Short mmCIF file of C-alpha atoms in Angstrom, two decimals:
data_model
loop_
_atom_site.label_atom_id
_atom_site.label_comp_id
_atom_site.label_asym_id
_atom_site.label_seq_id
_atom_site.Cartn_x
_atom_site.Cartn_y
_atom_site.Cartn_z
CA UNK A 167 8.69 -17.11 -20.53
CA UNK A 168 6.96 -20.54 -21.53
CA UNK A 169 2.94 -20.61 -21.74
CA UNK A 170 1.08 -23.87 -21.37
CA UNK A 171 -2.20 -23.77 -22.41
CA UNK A 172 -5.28 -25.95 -23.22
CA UNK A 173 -3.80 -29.92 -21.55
CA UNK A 174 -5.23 -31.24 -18.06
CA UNK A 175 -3.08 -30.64 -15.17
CA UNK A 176 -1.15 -33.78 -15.42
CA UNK A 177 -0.17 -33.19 -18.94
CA UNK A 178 0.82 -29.34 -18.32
CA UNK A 179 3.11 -30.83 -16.09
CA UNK A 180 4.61 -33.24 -17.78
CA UNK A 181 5.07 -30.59 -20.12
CA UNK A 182 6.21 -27.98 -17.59
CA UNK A 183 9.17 -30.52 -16.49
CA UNK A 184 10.30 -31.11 -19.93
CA UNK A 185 11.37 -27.54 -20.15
CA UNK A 186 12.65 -27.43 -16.78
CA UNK A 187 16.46 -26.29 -17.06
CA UNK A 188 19.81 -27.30 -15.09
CA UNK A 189 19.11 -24.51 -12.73
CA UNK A 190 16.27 -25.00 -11.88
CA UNK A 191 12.90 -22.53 -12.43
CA UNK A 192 9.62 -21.49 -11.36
CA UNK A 193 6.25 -23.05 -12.22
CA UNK A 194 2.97 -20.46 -12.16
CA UNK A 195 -0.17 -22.23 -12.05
CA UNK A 196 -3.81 -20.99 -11.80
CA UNK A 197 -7.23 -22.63 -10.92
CA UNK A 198 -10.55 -20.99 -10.68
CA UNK A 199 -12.03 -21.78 -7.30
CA UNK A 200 -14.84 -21.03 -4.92
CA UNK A 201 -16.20 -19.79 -1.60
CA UNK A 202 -12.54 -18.86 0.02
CA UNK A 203 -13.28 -16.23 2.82
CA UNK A 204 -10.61 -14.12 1.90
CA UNK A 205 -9.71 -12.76 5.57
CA UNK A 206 -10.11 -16.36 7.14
CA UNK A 207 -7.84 -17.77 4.29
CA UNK A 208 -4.99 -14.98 5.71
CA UNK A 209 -6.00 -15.97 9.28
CA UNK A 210 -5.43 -19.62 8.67
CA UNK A 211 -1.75 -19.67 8.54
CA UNK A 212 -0.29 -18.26 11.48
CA UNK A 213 2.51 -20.77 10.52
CA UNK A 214 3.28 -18.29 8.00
CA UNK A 215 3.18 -15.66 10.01
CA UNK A 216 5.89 -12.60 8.69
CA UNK A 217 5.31 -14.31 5.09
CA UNK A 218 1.73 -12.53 4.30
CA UNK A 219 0.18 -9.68 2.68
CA UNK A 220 -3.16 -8.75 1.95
CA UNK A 221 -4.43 -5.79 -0.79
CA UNK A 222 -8.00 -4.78 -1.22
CA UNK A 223 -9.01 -2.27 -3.95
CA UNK A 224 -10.73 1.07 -2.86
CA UNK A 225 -13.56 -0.22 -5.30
CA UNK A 226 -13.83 -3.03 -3.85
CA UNK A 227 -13.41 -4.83 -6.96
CA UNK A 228 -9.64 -6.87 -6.49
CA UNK A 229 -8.50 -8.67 -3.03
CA UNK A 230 -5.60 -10.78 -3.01
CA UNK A 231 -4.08 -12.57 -0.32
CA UNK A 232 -0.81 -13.89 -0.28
CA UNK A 233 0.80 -16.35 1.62
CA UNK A 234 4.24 -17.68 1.83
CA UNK A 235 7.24 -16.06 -0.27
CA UNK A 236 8.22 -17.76 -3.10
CA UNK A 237 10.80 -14.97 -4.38
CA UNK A 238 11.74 -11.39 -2.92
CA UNK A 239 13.43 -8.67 -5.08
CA UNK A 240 15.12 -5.33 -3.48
CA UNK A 241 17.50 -3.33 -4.66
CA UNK A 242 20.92 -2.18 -3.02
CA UNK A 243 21.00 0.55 -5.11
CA UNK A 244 18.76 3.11 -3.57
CA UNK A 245 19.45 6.11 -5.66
CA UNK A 246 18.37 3.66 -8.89
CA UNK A 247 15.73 1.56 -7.11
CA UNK A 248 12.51 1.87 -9.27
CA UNK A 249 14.72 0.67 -12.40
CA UNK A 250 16.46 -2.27 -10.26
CA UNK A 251 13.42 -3.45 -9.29
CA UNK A 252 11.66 -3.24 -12.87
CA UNK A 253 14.66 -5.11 -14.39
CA UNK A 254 14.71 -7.78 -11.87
CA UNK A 255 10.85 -8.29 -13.09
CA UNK A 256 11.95 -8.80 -16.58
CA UNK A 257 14.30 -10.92 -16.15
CA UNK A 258 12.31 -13.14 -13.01
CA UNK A 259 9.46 -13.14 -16.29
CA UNK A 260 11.62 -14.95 -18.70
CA UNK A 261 12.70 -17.97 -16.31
CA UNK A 262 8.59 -18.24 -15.47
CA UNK A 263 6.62 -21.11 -16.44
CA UNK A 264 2.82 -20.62 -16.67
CA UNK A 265 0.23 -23.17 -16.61
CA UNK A 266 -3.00 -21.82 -17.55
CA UNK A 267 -5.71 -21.55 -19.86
CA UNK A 268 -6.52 -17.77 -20.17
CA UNK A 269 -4.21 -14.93 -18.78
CA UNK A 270 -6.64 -13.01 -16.04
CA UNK A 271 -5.11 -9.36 -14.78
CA UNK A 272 -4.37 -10.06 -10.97
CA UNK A 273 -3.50 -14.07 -11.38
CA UNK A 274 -0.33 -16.03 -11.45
CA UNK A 275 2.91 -14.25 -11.32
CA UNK A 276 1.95 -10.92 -9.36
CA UNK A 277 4.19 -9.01 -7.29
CA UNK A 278 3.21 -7.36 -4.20
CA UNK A 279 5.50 -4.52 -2.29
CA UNK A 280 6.33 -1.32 -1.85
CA UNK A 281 8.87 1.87 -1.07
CA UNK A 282 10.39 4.03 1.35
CA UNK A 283 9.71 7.42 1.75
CA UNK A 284 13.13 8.26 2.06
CA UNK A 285 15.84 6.49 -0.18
CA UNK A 286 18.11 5.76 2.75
CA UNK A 287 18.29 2.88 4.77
CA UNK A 288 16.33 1.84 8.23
CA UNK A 289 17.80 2.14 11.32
CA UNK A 290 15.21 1.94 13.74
CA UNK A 291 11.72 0.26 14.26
CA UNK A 292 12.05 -0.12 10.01
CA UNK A 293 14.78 -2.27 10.19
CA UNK A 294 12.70 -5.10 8.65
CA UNK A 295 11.52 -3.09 5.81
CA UNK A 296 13.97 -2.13 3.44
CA UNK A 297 14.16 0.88 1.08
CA UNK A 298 12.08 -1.62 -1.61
CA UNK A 299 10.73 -4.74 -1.34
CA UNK A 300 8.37 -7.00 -3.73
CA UNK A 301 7.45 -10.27 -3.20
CA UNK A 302 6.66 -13.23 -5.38
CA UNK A 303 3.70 -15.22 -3.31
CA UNK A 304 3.79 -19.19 -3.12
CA UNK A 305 0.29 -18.95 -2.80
CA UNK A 306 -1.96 -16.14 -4.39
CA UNK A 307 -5.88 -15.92 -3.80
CA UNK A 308 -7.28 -12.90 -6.31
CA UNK A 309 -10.89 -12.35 -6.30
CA UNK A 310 -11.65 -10.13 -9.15
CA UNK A 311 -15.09 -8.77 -10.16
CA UNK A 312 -16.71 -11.65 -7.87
CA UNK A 313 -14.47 -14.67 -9.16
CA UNK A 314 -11.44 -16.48 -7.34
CA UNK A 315 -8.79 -17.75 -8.12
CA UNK A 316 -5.41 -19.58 -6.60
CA UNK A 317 -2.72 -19.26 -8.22
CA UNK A 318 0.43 -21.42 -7.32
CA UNK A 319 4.24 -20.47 -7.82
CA UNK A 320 6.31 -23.34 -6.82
CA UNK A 321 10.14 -23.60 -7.37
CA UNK A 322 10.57 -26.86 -9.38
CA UNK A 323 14.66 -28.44 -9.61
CA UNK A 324 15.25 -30.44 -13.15
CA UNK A 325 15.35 -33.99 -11.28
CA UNK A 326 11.78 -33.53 -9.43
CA UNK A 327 9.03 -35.52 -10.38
CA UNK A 328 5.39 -35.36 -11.81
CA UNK A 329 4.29 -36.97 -8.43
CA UNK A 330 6.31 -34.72 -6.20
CA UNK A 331 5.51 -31.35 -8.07
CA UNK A 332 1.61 -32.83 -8.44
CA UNK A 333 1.37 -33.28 -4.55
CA UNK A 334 2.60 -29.98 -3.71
CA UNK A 335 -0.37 -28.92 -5.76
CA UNK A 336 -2.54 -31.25 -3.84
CA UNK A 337 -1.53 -30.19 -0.40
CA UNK A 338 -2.19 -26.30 -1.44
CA UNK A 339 -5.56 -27.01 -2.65
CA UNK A 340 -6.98 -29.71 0.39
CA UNK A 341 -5.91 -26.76 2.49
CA UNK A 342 -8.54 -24.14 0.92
CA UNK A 343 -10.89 -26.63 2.16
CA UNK A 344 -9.99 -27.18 5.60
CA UNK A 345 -10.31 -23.23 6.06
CA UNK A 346 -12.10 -22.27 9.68
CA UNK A 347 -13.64 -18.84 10.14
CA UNK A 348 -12.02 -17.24 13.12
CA UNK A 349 -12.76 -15.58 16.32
CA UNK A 350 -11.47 -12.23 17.57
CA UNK A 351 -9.53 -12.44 20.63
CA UNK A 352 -9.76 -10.02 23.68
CA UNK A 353 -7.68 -6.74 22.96
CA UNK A 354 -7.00 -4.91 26.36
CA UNK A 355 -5.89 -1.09 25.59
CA UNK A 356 -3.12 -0.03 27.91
CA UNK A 357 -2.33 3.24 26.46
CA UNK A 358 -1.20 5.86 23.87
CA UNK A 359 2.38 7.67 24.13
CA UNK A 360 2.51 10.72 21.88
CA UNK A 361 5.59 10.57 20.51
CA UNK A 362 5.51 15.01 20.16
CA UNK A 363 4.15 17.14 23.05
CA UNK A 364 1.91 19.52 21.83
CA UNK A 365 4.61 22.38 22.17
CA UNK A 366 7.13 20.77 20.19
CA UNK A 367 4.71 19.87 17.71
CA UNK A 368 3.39 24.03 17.44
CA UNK A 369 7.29 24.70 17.09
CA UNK A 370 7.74 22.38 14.25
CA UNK A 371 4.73 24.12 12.42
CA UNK A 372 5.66 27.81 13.78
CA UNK A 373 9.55 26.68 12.30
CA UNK A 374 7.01 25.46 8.57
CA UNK A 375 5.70 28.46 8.31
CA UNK A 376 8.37 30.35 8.92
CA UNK A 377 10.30 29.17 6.17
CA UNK A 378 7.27 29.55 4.19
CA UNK A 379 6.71 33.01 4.96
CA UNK A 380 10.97 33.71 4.20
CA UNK A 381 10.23 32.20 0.55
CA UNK A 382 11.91 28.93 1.37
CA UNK A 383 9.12 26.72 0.91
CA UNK A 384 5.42 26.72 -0.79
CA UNK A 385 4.13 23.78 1.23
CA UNK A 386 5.86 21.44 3.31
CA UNK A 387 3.79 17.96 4.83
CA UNK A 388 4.51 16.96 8.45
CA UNK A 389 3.36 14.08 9.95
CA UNK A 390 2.84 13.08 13.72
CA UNK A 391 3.70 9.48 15.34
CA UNK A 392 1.85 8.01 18.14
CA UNK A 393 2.24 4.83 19.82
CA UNK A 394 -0.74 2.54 21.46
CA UNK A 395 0.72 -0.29 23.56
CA UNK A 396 -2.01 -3.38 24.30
CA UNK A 397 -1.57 -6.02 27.37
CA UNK A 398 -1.03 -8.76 24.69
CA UNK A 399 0.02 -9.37 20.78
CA UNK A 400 -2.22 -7.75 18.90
CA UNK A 401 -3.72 -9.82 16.12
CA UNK A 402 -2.79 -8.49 12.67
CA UNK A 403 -6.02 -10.54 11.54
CA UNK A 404 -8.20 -9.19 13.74
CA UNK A 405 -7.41 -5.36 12.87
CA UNK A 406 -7.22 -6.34 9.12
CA UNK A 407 -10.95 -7.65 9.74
CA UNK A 408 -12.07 -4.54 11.33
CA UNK A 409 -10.25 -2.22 8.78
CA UNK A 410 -11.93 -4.15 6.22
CA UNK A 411 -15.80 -3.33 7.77
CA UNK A 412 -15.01 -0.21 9.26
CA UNK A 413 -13.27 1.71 6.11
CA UNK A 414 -15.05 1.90 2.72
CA UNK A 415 -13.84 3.14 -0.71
CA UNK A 416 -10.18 2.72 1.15
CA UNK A 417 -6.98 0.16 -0.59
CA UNK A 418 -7.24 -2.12 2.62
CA UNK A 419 -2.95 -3.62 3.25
CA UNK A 420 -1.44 -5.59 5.21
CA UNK A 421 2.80 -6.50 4.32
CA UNK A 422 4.80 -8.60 6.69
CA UNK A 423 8.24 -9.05 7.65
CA UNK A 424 9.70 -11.15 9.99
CA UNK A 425 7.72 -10.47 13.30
CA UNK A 426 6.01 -7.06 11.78
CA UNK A 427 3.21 -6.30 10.13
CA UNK A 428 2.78 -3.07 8.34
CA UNK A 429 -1.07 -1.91 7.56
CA UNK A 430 -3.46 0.59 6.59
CA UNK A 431 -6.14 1.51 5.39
CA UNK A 432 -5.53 4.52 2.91
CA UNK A 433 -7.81 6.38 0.73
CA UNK A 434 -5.14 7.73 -1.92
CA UNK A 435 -4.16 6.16 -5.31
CA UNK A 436 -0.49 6.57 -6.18
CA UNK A 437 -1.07 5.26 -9.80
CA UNK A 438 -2.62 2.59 -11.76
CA UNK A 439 -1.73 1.24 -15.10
CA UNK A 440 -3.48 -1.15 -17.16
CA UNK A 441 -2.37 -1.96 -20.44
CA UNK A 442 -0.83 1.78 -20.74
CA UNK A 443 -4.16 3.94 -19.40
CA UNK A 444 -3.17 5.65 -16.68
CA UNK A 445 -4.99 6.50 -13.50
CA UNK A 446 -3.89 8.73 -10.66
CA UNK A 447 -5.41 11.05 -7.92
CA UNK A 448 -4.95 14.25 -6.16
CA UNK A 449 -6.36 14.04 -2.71
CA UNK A 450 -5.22 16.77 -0.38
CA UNK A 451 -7.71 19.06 1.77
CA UNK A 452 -9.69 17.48 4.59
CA UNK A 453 -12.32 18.25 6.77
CA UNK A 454 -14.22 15.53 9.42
CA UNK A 455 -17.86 14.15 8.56
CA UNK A 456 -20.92 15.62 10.05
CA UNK A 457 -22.87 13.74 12.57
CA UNK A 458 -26.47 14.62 10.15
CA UNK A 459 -26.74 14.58 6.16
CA UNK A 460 -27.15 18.38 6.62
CA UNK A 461 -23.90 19.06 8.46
CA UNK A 462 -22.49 16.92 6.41
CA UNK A 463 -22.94 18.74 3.31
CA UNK A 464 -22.33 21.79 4.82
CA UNK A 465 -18.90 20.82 6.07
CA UNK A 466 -18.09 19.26 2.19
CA UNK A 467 -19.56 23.10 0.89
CA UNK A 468 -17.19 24.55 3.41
CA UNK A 469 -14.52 22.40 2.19
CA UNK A 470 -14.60 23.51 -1.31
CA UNK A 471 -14.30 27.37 -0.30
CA UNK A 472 -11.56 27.08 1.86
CA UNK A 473 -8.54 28.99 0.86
CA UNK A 474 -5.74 27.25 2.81
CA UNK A 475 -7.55 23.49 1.77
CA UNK A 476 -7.64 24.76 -1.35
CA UNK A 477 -4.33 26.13 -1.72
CA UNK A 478 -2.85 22.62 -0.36
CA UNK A 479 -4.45 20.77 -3.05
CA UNK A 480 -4.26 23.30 -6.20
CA UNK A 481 -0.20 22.44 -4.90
CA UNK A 482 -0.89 18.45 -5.76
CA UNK A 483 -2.85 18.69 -8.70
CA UNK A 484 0.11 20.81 -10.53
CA UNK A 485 2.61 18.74 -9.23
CA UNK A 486 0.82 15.90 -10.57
CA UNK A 487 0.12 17.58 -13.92
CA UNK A 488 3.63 18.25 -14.30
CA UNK A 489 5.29 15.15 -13.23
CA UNK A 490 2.87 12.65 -15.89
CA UNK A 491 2.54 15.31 -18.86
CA UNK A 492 5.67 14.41 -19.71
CA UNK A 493 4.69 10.34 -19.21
CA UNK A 494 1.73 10.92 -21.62
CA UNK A 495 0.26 11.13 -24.84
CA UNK A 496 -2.91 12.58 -24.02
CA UNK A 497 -4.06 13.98 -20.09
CA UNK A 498 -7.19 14.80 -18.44
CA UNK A 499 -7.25 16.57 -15.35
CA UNK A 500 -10.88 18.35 -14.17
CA UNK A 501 -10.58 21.79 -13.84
CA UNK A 502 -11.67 21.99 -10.29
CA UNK A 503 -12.28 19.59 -7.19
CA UNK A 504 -14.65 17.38 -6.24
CA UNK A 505 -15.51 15.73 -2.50
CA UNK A 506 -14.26 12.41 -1.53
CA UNK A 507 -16.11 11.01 1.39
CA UNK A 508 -15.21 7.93 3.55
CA UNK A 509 -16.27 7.15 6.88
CA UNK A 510 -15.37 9.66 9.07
CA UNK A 511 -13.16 11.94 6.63
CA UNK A 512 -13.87 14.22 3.46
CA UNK A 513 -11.35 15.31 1.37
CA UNK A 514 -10.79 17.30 -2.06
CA UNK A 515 -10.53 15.27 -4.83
CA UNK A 516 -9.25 15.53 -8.37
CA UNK A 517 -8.78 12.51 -11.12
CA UNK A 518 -6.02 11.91 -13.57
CA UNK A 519 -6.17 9.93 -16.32
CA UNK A 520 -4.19 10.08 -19.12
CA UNK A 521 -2.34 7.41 -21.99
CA UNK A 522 1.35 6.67 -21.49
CA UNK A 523 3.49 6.89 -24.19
CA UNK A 524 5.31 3.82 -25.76
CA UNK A 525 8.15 2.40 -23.65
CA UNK A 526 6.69 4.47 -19.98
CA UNK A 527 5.91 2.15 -17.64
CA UNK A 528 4.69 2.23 -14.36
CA UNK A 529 7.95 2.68 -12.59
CA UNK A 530 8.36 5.75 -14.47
CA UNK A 531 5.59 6.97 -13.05
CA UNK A 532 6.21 5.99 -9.58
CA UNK A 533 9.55 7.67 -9.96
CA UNK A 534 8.09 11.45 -10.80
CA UNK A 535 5.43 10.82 -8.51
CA UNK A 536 6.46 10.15 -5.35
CA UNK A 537 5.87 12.09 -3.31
CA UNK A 538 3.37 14.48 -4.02
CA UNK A 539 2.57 17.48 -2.21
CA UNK A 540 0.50 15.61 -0.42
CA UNK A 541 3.08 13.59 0.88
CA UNK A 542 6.64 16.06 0.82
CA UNK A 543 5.32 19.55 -0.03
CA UNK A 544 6.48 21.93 -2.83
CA UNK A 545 9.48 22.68 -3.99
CA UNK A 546 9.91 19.01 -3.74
CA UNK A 547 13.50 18.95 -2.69
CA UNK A 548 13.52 21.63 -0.27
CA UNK A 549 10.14 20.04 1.28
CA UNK A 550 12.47 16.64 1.82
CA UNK A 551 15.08 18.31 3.41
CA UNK A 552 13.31 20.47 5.65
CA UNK A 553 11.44 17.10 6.62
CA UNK A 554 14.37 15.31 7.21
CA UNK A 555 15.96 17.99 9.34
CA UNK A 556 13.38 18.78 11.41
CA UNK A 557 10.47 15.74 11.87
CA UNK A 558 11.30 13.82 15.01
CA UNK A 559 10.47 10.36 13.45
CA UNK A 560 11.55 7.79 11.05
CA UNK A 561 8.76 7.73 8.38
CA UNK A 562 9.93 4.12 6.54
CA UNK A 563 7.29 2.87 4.29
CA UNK A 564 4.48 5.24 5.60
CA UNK A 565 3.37 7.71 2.88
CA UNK A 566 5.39 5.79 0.15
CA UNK A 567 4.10 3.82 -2.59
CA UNK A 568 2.53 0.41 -1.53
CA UNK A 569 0.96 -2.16 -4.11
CA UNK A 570 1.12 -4.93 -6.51
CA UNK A 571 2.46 -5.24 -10.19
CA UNK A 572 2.07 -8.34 -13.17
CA UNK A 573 4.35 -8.92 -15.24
CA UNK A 574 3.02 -7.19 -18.02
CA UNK A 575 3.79 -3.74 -15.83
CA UNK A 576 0.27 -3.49 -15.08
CA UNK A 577 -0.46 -2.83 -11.42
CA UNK A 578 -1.88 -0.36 -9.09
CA UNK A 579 -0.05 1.42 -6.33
CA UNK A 580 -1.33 3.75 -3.34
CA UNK A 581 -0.31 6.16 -1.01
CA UNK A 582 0.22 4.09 2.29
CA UNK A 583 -0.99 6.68 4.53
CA UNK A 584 -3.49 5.91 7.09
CA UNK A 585 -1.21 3.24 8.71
CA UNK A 586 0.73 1.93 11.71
CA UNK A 587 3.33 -0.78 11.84
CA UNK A 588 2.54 -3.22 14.65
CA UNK A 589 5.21 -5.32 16.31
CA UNK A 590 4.25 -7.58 19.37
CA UNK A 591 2.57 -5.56 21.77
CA UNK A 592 2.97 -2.11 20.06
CA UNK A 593 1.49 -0.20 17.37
CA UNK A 594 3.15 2.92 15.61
CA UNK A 595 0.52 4.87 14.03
CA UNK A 596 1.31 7.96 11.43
CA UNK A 597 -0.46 11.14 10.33
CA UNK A 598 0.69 14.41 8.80
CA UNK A 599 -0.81 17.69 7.22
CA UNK A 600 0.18 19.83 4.56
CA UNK A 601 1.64 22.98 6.01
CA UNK A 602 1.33 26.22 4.19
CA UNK A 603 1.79 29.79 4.80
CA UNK A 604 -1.50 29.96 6.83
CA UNK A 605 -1.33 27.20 9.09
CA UNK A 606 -2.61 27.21 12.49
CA UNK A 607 -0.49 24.58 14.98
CA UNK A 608 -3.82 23.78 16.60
CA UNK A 609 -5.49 22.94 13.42
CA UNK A 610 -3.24 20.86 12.43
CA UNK A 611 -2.88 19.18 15.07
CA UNK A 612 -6.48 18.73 15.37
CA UNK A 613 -6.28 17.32 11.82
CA UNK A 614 -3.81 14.75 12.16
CA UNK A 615 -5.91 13.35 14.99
CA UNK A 616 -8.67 13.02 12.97
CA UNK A 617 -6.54 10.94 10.65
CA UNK A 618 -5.34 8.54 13.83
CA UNK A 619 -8.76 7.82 14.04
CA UNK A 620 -9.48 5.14 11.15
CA UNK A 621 -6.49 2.80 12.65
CA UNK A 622 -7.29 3.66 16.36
CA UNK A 623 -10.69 2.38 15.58
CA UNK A 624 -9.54 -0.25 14.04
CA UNK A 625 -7.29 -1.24 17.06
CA UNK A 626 -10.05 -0.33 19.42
CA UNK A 627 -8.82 2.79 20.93
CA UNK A 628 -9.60 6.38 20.20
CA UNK A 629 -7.48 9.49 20.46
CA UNK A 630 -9.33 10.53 23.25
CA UNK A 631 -7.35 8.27 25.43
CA UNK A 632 -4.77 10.24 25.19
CA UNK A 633 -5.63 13.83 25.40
#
């Protein structure tokens, strides 16, 4: 990897193409700009429509946008993927040219993508999402702690010139200016198909607990799939937008492929790592919010004396524990829950941090996380199979690991629940529960409905409509 630092443009470039070699490689360079509407900026090319992504942080404090794709990485090898993908990084990082003054976390070379649930391949409505995917952005816009940035990754060929590379620069940057805010367009709800009637659904829990009760299992998650249909394409803009107001202290995504658009707005951190501190959540136990401050708190104090919630997340929080102790040099885990509130949901809520040890990266850490409890259930193996046996729906990318990474290995990832992949006309949305020995089919049921609700809002329907 080549750094340019401290020259003008022109002379970075010129400096650049001197190193350029007979193959060919990639330039990385990043400006500091200003007033870019982030959501507009996404909106603006349609003509890149199936080449975007979008990532907000649940604090609110990093929002890139990405637009074109300059690079893609998967890997073939399922049963190896998190390594494939990590050594593809290394080696994209040595044939990388940067042009900048000061590295900034979040700028340049940064990788956004994500997982499958399941390591096997797509079949069905997935079929443009394989079991990993990252992407190298030809255009990255990363606001971080109130400053913006574009950074540009452009393929450059030995015999190009200073005036052809230096007008591709050009072009990118008069666009940020010609930017228009835009309008939301009429969305006209036809309807909701449950994809589960509700008897099927209370014999899939009934056949949970079951094998819960016979010592099988200690917690199994099941998840639900609905699907709204609208009288015209709905705009993957327009939800983003209303995700984006409507759902606070949430990772706000958008990934697309081809003509699909996967999205969500998710409360759960997978795991973050920045220069080897490592963060990471359990979030498992929910209960709705109350319509006053004093049901609200009421419902939160009910929360944190509920047996079965609290069963389901003492499950995550060991899991956890015992999947990064072994990452780590030093852990801290709270000793009991606290309440995580977002706009219509509370759940139980316990922080990790913790110091990896030398030569753990990230991917190591995605690898004995996922998925928790709160995603597969406990034993973890069993909790697959039983899954993959008995839930009537193709989960793809929903409840796997979704984010961005630099090529330093630092990079956050979260838990893309809280979604629905949208092609055309359609949307797919997903929710699940943790099933344990004392689960009520109603309940559940009830609860997954609750967690429809953030991207039925978004999409302007409610789970009324369907009931």
């Amino acid at each position: 990897m080549l750094t340019i630092e401290r020259l003008s443009i022109n002379e970075k470039l010129n400096e650049a193409l001197s190193h350029i070699d007979e193959q060919g490689q990639f330039l990385s360079l990043t400006i500091e700009v200003s007033s870019i509407n982030p959501i507009e900026y996404f909106a603006s090319r349609t003509d890149l429509k199936g080449e975007r992504f979008y990532w907000t942080s649940a604090n609110g404090e990093l929002t890139f946008v990405g637009l074109g794709y300059a690079n893609q990485f998967y890997s073939t090898d399922s049963a190896e993927r998190y390594q494939t993908i990590e050594q593809a990084l290394q080696d994209q990082k040595q044939q990388m040219i940067h042009l900048q003054d000061e590295h900034i976390t979040g700028t340049g070379a940064v990788y956004f993508g994500g997982f499958s649930f399941f390591n096997g391949r797509h079949l069905s409505e997935w079929n443009d999402f394989p079991v990993n995917q990252f992407v190298l952005p030809k255009r990255l816009l990363t606001i971080r702690n109130g400053k913006q940035y574009l950074s540009l990754n452009l393929w450059v060929e030995p015999n190009d010139s200073i005036e052809d590379v230096s007008s591709r620069i050009q072009t990118d940057l008069d666009y940020i200016n010609g930017v228009q805010p835009f309008t939301n367009k009429e969305m006209n709800f036809a309807r909701i198909n449950d994809e589960l009637t509700y008897e099927q659904w209370e014999s899939l829990i009934n056949n949970a607990v079951n094998e819960i009760t016979d010592g099988k299992l200690d917690k199994v998650v099941l998840a639900r799939e609905v699907e709204a249909l609208f009288e015209e394409q709905i705009p993957v803009e327009q939800v983003l937008n209303a995700l984006l107001e409507q759902q606070e202290r949430s990772y706000i995504f958008v990934m697309e492929n081809n003509n699909k658009a996967f999205i969500g707005a998710t409360p759960e951190r997978l795991v973050e790592v920045n220069n080897g501190e490592l963060q990471s959540a359990c979030l498992a136990g929910t209960t709705s919010r109350g319509q006053t401050v004093d049901e609200d708190e009421w419902k939160a104090l009910e929360l944190l004396k509920d047996d079965k919630n609290l069963e389901e997340h003492q499950y995550v929080v060991k899991m956890i524990k015992d999947s990064v102790s072994p990452l780590c040099d030093t852990l801290s885990i709270p000793n009991q829950p606290m309440i995580r509130k977002l706009s219509k949901i509370q759940h139980l809520f316990t922080p990790v941090s913790g110091s990896l040890k030398e030569s753990v990266t990230i991917f190591d850490a995605l690898k004995a996380l996922h998925p928790t409890p709160a995603l597969g259930g406990e034993p973890r193996q069993e909790a697959m199979d039983f899954i993959q046996r008995n839930e009537p729906l193709e989960r793809g990318w929903y409840a796997a690991p979704i984010g961005w990474i630099d090529e330093e290995l630092n990079g956050e990832f979260a838990v893309a629940i809280r979604s629905a992949l949208l092609t055309g006309h359609k949307a797919r949305l997903f929710a699940g529960c943790g099933i344990v020995s004392d689960s009520d089919p109603k309940a559940e049921y009830d609860e997954t409905n609750l967690k429809f609700s953030p991207m039925l809002g978004a999409l302007g329907g409610y789970i009324d409509d369907h009931e």
